PDB file of C-alpha atoms in Angstrom:
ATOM      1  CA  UNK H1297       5.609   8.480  39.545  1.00 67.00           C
ATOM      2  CA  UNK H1298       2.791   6.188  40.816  1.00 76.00           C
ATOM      3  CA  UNK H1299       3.277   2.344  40.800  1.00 77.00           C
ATOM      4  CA  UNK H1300       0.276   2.108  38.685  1.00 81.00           C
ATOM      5  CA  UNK H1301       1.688   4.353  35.666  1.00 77.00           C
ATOM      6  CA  UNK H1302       5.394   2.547  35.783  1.00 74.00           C
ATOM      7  CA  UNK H1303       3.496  -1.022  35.331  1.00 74.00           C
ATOM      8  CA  UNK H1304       1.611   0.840  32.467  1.00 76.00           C
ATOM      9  CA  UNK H1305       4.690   2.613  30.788  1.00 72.00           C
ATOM     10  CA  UNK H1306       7.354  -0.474  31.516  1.00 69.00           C
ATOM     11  CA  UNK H1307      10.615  -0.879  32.417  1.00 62.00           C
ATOM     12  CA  UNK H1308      12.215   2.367  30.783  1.00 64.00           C
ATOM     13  CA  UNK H1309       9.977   5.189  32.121  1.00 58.00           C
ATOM     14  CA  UNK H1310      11.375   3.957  36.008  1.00 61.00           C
ATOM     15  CA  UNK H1311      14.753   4.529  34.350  1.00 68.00           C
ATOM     16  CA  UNK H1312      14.025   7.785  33.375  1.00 65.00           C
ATOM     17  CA  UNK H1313      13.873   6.838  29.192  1.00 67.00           C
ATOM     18  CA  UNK H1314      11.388   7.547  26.835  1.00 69.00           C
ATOM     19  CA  UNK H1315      10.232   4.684  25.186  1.00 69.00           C
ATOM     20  CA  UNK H1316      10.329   6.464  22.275  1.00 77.00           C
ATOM     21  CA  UNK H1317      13.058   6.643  19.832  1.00 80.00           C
ATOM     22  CA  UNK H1318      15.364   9.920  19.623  1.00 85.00           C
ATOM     23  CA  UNK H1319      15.478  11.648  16.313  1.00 91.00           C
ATOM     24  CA  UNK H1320      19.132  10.038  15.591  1.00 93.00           C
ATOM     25  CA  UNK H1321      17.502   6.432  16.219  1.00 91.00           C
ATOM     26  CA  UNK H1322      15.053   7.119  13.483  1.00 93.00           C
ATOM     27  CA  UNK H1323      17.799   8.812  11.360  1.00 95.00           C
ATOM     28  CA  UNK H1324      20.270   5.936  11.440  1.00 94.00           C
ATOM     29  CA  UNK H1325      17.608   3.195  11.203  1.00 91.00           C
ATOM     30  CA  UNK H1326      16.213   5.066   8.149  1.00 90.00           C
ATOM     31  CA  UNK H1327      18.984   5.120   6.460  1.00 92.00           C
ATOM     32  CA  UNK H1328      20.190   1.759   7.283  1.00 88.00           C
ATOM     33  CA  UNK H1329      16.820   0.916   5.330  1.00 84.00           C
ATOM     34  CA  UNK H1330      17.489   3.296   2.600  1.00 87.00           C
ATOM     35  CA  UNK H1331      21.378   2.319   1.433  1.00 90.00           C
ATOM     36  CA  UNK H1332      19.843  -1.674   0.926  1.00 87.00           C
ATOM     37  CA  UNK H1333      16.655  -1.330  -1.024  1.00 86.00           C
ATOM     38  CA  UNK H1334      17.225  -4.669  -2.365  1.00 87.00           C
ATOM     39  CA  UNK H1335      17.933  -6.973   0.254  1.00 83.00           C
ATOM     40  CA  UNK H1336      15.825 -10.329   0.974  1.00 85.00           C
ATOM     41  CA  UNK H1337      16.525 -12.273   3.819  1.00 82.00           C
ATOM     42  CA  UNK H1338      12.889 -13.961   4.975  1.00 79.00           C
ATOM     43  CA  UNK H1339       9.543 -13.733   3.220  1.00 75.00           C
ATOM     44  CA  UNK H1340       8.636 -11.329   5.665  1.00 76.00           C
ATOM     45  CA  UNK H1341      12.391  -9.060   5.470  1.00 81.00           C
ATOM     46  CA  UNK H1342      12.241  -7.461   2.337  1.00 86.00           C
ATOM     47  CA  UNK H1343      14.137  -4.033   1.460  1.00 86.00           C
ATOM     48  CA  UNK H1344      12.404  -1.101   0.575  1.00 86.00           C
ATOM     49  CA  UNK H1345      12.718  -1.662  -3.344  1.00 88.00           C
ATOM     50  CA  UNK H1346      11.599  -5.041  -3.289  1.00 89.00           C
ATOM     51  CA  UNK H1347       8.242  -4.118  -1.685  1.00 89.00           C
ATOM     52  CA  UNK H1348       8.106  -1.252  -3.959  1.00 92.00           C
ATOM     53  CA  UNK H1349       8.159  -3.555  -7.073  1.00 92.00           C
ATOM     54  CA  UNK H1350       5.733  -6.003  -5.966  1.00 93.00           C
ATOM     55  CA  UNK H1351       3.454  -3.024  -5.088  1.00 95.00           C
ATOM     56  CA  UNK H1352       3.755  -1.308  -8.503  1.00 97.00           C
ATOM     57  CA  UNK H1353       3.522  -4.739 -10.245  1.00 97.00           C
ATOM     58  CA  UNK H1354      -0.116  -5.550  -8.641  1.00 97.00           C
ATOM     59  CA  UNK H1355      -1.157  -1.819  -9.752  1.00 98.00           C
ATOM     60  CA  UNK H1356      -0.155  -2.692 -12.851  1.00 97.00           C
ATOM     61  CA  UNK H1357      -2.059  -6.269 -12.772  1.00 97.00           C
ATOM     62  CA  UNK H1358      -4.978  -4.822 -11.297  1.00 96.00           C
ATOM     63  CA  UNK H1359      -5.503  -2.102 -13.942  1.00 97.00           C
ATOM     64  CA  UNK H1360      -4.521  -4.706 -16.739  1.00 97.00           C
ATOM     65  CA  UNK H1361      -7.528  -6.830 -15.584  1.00 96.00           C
ATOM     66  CA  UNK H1362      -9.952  -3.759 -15.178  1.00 95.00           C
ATOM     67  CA  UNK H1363      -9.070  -3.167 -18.738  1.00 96.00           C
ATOM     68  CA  UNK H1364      -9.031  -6.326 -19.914  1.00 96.00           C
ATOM     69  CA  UNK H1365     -13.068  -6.583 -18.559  1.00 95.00           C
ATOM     70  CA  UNK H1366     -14.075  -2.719 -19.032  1.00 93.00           C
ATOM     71  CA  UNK H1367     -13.252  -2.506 -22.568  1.00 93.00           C
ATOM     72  CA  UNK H1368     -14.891  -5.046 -24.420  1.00 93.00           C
ATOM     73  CA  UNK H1369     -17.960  -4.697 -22.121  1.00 92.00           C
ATOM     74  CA  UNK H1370     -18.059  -1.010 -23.084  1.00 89.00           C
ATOM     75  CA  UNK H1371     -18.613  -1.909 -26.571  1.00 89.00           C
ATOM     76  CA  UNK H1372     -20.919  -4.389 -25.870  1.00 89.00           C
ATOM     77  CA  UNK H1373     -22.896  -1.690 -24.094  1.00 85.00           C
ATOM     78  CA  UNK H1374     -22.571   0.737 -27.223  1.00 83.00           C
ATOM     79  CA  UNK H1375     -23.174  -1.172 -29.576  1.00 85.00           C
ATOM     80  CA  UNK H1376     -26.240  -2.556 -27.833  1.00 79.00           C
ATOM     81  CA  UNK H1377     -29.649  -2.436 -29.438  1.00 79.00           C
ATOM     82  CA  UNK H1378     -31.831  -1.466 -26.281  1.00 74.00           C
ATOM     83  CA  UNK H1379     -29.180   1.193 -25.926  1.00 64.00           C
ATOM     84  CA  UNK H1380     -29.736   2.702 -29.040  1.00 63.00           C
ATOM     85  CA  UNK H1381     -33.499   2.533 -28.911  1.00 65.00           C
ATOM     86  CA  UNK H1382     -32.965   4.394 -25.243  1.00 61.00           C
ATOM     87  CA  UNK H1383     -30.800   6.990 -27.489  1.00 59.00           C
ATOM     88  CA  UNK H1384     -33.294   7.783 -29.326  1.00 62.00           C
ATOM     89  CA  UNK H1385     -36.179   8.301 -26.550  1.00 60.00           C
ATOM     90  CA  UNK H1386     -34.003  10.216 -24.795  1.00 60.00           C
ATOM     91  CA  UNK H1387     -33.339  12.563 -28.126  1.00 60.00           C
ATOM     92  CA  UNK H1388     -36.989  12.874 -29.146  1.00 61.00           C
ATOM     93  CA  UNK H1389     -37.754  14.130 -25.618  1.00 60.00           C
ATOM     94  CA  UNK H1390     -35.404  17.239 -25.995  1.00 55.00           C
TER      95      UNK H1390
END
């Protein structure tokens, strides 16, 4: 292996590791995730199920705003007068 490569790949790959994790690794760490969802130690070290609530909950925001705007300015736009005079050039063309 050249000197050049080693520098590149670090410390393990002149050991003869791969810097990469084995299947078991990810296995155990995933499942060390997995059995607690719920945990909150830091701001930033949340469990799985906390992040998965506060995702959810800003779908749900987000859609309850788009609602709260799209509706009543979807009647507003039907029950429009220049709307309904645009209805009706529209029809008289067909």
């Amino acid at each position: 292996m050249s000197p050049e490569y080693a520098r590149l790949m670090g410390v393990t790959a002149t050991q003869g590791k791969s810097a990469m994790p084995g299947p078991l690794d990810v296995g155990a760490k995933l499942w060390e995730h997995l059995k607690r969802p719920f945990y909150d130690k830091r701001p930033e070290r949340q469990g799985a199920g906390i992040q998965l609530g506060y995702s959810i909950a800003r779908v749900g925001l987000g859609y309850y705003l788009a609602v709260m705007v799209a509706i009543p300015l979807g009647f507003l736009i039907g029950m429009s007068p220049a709307d309904q005079q645009g209805a009706s050039i529209r029809s008289s063309r067909s």
